[in-house]
PDB file of C-alpha atoms in Angstrom:
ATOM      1  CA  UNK A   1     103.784  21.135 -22.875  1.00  0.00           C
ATOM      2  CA  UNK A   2     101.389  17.828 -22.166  1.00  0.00           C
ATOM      3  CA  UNK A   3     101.996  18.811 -18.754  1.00  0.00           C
ATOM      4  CA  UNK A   4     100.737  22.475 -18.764  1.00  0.00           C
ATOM      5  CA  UNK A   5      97.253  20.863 -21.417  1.00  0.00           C
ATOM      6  CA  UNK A   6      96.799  18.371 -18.383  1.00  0.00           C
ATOM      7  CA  UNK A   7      96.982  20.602 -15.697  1.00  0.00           C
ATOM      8  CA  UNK A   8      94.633  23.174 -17.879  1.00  0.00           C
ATOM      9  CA  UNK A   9      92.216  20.751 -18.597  1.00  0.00           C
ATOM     10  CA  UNK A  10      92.359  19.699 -14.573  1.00  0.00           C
ATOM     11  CA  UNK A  11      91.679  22.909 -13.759  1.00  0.00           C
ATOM     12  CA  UNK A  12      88.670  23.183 -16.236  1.00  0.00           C
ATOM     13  CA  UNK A  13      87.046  19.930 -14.735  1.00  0.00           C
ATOM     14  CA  UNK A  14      86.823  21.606 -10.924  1.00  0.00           C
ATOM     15  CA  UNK A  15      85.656  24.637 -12.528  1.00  0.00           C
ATOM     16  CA  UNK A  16      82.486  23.020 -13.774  1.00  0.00           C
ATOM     17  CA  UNK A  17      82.524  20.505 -10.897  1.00  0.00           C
ATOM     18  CA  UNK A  18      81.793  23.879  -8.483  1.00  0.00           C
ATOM     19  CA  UNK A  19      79.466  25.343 -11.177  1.00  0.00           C
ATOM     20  CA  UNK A  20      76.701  22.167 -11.269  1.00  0.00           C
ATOM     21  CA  UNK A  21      78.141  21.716 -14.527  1.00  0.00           C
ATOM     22  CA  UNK A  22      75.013  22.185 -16.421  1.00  0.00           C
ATOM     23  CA  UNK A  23      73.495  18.809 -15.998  1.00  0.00           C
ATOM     24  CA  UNK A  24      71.103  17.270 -13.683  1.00  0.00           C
ATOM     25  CA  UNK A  25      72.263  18.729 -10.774  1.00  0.00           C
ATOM     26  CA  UNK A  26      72.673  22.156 -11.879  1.00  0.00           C
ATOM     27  CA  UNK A  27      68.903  21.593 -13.716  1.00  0.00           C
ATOM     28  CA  UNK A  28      67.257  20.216 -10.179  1.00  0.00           C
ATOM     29  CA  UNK A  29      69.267  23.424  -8.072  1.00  0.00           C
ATOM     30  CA  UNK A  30      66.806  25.444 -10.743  1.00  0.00           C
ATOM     31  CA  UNK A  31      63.610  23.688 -10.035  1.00  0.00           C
ATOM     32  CA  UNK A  32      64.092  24.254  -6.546  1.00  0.00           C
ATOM     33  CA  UNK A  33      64.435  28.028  -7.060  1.00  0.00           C
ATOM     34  CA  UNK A  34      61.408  27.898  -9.050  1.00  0.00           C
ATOM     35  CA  UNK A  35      59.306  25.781  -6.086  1.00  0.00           C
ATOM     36  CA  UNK A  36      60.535  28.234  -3.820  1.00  0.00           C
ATOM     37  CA  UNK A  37      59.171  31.900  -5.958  1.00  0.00           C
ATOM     38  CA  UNK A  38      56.625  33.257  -3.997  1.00  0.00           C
ATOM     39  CA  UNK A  39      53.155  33.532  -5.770  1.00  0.00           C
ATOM     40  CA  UNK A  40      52.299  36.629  -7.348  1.00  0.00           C
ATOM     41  CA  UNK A  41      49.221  38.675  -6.156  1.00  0.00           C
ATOM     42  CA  UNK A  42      46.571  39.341  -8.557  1.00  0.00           C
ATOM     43  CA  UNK A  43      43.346  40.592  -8.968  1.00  0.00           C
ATOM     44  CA  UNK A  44      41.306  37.287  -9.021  1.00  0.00           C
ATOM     45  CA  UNK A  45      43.206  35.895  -6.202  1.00  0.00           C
ATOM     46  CA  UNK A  46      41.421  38.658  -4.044  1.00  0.00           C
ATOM     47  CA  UNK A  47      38.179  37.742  -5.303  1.00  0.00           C
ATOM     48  CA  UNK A  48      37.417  34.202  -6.667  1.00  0.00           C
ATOM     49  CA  UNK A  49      35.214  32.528  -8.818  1.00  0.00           C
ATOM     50  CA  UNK A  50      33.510  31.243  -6.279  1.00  0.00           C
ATOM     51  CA  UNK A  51      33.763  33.870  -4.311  1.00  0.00           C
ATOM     52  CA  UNK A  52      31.661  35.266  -6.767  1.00  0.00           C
ATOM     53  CA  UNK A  53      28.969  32.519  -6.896  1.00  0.00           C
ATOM     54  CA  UNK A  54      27.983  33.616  -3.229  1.00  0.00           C
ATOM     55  CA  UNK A  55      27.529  36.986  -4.018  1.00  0.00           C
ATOM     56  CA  UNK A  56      25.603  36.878  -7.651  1.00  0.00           C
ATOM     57  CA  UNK A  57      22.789  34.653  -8.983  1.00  0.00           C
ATOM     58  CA  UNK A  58      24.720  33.709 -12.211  1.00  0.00           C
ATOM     59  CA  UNK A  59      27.465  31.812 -13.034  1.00  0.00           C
ATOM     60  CA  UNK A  60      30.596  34.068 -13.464  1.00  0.00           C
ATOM     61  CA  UNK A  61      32.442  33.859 -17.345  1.00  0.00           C
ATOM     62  CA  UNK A  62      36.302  35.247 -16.347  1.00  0.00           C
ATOM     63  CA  UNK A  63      38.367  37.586 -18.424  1.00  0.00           C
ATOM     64  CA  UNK A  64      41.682  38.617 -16.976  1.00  0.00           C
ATOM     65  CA  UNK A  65      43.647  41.734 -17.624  1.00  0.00           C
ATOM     66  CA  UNK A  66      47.559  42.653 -16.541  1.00  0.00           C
ATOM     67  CA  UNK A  67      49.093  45.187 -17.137  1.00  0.00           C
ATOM     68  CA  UNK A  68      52.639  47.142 -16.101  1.00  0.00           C
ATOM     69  CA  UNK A  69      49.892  48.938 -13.765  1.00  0.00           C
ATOM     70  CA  UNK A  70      47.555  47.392 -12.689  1.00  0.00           C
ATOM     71  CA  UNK A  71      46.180  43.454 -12.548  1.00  0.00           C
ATOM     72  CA  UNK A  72      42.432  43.675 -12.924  1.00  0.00           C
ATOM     73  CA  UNK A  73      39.571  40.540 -13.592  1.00  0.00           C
ATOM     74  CA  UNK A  74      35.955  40.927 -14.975  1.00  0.00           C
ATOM     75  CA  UNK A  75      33.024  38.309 -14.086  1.00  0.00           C
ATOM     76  CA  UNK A  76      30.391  38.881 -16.516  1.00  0.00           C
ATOM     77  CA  UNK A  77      27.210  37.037 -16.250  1.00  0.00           C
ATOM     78  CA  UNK A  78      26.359  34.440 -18.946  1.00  0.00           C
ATOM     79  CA  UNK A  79      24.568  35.695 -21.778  1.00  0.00           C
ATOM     80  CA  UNK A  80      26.776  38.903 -21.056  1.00  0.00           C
ATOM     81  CA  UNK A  81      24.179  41.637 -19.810  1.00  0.00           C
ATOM     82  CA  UNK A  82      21.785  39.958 -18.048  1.00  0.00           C
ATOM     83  CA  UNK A  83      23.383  40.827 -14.471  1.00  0.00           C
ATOM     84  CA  UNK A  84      25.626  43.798 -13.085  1.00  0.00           C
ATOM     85  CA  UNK A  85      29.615  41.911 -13.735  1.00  0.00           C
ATOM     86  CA  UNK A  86      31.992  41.986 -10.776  1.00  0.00           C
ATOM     87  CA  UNK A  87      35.465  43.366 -11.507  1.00  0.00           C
ATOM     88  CA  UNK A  88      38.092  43.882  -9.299  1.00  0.00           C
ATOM     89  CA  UNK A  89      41.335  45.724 -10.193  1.00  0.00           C
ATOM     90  CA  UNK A  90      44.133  45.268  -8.034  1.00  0.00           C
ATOM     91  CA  UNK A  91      47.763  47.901  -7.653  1.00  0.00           C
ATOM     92  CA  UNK A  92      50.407  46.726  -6.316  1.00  0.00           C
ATOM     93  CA  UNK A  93      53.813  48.452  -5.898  1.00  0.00           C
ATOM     94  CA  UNK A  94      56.530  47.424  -8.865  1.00  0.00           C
ATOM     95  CA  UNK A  95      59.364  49.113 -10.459  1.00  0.00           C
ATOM     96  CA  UNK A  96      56.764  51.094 -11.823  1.00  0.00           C
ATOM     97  CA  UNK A  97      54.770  52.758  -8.802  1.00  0.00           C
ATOM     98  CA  UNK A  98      55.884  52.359  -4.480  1.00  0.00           C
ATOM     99  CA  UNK A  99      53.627  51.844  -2.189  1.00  0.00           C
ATOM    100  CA  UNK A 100      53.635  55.829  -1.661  1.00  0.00           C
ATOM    101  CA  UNK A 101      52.857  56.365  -5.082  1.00  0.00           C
ATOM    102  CA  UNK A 102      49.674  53.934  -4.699  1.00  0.00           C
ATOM    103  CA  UNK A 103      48.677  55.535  -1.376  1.00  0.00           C
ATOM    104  CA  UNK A 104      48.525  58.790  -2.929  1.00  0.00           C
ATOM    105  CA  UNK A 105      46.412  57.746  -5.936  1.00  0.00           C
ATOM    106  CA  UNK A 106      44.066  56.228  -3.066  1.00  0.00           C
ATOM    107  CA  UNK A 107      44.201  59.533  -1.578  1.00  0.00           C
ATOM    108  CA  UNK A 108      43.460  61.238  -4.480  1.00  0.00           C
ATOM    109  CA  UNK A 109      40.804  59.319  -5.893  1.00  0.00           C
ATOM    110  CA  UNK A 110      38.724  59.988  -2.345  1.00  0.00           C
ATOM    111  CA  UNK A 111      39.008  63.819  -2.296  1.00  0.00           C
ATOM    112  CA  UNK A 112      37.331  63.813  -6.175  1.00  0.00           C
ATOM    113  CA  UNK A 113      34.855  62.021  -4.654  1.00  0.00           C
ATOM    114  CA  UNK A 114      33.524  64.259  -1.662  1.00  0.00           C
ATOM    115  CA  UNK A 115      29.888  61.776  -1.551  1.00  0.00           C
ATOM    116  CA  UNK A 116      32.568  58.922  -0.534  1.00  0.00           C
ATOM    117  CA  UNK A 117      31.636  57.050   2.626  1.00  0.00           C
ATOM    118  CA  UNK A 118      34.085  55.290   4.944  1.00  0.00           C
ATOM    119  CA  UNK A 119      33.686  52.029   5.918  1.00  0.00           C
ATOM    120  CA  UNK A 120      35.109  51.363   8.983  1.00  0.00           C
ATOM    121  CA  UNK A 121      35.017  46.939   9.455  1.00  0.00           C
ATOM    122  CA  UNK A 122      37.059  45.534   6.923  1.00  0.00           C
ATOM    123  CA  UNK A 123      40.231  45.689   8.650  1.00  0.00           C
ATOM    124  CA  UNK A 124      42.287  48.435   6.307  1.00  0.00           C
ATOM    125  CA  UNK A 125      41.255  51.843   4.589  1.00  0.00           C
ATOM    126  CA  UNK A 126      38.154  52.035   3.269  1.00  0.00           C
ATOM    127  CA  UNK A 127      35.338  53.845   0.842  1.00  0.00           C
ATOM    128  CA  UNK A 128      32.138  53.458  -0.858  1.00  0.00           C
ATOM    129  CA  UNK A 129      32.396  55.852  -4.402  1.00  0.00           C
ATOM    130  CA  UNK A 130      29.600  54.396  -6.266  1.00  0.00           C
ATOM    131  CA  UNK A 131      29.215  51.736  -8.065  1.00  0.00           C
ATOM    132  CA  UNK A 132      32.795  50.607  -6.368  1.00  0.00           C
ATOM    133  CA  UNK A 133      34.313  50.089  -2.790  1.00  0.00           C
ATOM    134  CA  UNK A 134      38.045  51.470  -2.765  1.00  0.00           C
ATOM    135  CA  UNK A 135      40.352  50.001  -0.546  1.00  0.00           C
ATOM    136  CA  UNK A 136      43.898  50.088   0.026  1.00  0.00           C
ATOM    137  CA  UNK A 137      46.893  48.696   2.544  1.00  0.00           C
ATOM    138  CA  UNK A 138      50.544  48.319   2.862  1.00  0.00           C
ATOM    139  CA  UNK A 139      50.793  49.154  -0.474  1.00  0.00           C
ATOM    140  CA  UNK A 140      47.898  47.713  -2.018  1.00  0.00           C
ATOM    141  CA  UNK A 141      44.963  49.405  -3.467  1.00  0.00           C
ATOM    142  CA  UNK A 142      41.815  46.991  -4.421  1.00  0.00           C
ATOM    143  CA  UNK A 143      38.579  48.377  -6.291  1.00  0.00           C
ATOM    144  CA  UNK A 144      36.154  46.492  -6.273  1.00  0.00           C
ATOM    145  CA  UNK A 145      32.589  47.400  -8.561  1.00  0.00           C
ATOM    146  CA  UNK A 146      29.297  45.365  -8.150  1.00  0.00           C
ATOM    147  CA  UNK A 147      25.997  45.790  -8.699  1.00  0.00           C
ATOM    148  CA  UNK A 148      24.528  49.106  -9.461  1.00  0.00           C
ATOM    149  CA  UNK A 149      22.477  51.755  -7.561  1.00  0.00           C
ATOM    150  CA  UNK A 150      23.302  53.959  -4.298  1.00  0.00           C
ATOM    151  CA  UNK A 151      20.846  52.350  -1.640  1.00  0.00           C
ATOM    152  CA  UNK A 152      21.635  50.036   1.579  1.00  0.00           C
ATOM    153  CA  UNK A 153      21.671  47.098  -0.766  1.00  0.00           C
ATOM    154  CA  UNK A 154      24.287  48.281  -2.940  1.00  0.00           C
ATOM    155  CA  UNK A 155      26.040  49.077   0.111  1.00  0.00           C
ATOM    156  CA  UNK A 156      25.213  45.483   1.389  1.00  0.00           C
ATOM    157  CA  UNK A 157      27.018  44.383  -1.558  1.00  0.00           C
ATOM    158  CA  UNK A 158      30.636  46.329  -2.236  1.00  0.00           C
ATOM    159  CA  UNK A 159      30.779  45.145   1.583  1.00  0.00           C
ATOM    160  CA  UNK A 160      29.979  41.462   1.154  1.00  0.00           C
ATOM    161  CA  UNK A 161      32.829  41.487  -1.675  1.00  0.00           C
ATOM    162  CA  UNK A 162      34.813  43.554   0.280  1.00  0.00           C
ATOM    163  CA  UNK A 163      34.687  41.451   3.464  1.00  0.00           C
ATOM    164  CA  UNK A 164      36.028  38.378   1.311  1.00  0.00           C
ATOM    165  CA  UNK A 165      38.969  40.631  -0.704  1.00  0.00           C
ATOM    166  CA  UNK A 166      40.370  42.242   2.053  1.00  0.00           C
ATOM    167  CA  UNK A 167      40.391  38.748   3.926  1.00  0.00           C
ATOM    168  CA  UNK A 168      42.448  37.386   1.026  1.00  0.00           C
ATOM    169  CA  UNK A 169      44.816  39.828   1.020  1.00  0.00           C
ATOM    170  CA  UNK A 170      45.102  39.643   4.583  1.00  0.00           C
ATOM    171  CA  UNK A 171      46.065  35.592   3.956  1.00  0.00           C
ATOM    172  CA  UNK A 172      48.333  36.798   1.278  1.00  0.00           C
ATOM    173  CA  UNK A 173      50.487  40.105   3.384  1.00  0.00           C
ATOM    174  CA  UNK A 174      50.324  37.290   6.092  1.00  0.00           C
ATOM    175  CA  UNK A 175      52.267  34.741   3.543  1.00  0.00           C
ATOM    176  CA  UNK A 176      54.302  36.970   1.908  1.00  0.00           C
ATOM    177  CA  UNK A 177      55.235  40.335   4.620  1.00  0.00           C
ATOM    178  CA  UNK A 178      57.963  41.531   2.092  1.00  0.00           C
ATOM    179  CA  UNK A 179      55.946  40.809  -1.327  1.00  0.00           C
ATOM    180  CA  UNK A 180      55.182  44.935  -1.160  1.00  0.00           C
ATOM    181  CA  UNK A 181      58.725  46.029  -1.498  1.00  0.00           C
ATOM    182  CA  UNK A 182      58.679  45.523  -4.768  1.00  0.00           C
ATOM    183  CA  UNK A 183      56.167  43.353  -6.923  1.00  0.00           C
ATOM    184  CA  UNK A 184      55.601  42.282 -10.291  1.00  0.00           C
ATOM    185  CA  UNK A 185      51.757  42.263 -11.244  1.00  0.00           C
ATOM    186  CA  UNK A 186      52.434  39.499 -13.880  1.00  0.00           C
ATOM    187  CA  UNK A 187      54.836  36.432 -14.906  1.00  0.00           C
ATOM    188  CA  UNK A 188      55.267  38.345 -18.278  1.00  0.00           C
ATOM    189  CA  UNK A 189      56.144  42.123 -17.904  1.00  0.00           C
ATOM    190  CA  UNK A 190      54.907  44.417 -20.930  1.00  0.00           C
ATOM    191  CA  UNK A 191      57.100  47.067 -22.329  1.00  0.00           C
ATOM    192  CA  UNK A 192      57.971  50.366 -20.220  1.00  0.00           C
ATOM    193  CA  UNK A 193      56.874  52.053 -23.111  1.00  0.00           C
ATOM    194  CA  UNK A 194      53.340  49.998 -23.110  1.00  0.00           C
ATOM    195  CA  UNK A 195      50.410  53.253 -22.070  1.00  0.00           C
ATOM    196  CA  UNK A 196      48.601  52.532 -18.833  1.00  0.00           C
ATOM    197  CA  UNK A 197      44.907  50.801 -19.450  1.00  0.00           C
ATOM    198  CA  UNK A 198      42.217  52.684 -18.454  1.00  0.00           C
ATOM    199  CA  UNK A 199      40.302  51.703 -15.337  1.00  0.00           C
ATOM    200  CA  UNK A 200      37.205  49.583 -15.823  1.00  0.00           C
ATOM    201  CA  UNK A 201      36.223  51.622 -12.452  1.00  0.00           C
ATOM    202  CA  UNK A 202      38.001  55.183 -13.288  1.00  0.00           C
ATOM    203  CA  UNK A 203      35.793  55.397 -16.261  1.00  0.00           C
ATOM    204  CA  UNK A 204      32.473  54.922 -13.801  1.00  0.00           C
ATOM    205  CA  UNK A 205      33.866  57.486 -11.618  1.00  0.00           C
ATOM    206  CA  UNK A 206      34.138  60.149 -14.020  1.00  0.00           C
ATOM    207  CA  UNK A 207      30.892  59.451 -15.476  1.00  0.00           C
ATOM    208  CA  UNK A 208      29.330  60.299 -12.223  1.00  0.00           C
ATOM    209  CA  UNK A 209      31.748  63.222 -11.546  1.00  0.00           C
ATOM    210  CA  UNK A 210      30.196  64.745 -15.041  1.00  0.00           C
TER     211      UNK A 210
END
């Protein structure tokens, strides 16, 4: 019998041996799992506060908002009002919506919006829907609304912030080439359940659409 408990407990002591046993091994294998997670895309990545700074005369007060749907940021000037805010909403492909899924909404979006015009020297898809620049690749659709208007210098502007967004997500497809497969828009997922938030641009578009 103390044979079979010693050979038992034997066995039990290579099992955990194999397994990192828990302690600091097994807790530094983690952190290097963790050091090695890729960075996950969002909105004000695309478009920085500073970014911002050289596009506006005001210094830029940050809210954030992630969703299941969407990963979206708002620069509003300081007192809020006195200047145009620059928000940028970013979709990326999840379990929730492929990259088809997001190319189609880009699609889709354009046709409503016959008074689009293409721009043609950022590098991916493009289109000016006022107030916002659209723009979408390999998955990725980026809106980004400045300013106000429909003249050259609103034009001046969605490109100015466009020209900096799409180079960031250049950087980033560059960084990550298989981060589209399948993407989470936030460290903390909300419910399946949770309803989609409403596009701080959407709502602009329909306004005009009216």
């Amino acid at each position: 019998m103390k044979k079979i408990l010693s050979l038992l407990a034997s066995v039990f002591l290579l099992f955990t041996a194999a397994c990192g046993g828990g302690g600091e091994d097994g807790d530094n294998n983690e952190a290097k799992k963790q050091d090695i997670k890729k960075d996950v895309l969002t909105a004000d990545m695309l478009l920085t506060s500073d970014d911002v700074k050289s596009l506006v005369t005001y210094e830029p007060a940050v809210t954030m908002n992630n969703t299941a749907f969407k990963t979206s940021v708002r620069y509003d000037s300081d007192p809020v009002g006195k200047s145009d805010p620059v928000i940028v909403e970013l979709y990326a492909p999840n379990e929730y919506k492929s990259a088809a899924d997001i190319k189609f909404e880009f699609s889709t979006k354009k046709e409503k919006r016959p008074k689009s015009k293409d721009v043609e020297d950022l590098g991916l898809e493009a289109y000016i829907a006022y107030p916002s620049l659209n723009m979408y690749r390999d998955g990725y659709m980026v809106v980004v609304t400045a300013g106000s208007g429909s003249g050259d210098e609103q034009d001046q502007l969605l490109k100015s912030a466009g020209t900096i967004a799409a180079k960031h997500l250049d950087e980033y497809i560059k960084a990550n080439p298989n981060a589209a497969d399948g993407e989470s828009l936030s460290s903390e997922q909300p419910d399946k359940t949770t309803p989609p938030a409403k596009s701080l641009s959407s709502g602009a578009d329909e306004r005009l659409l009216a």
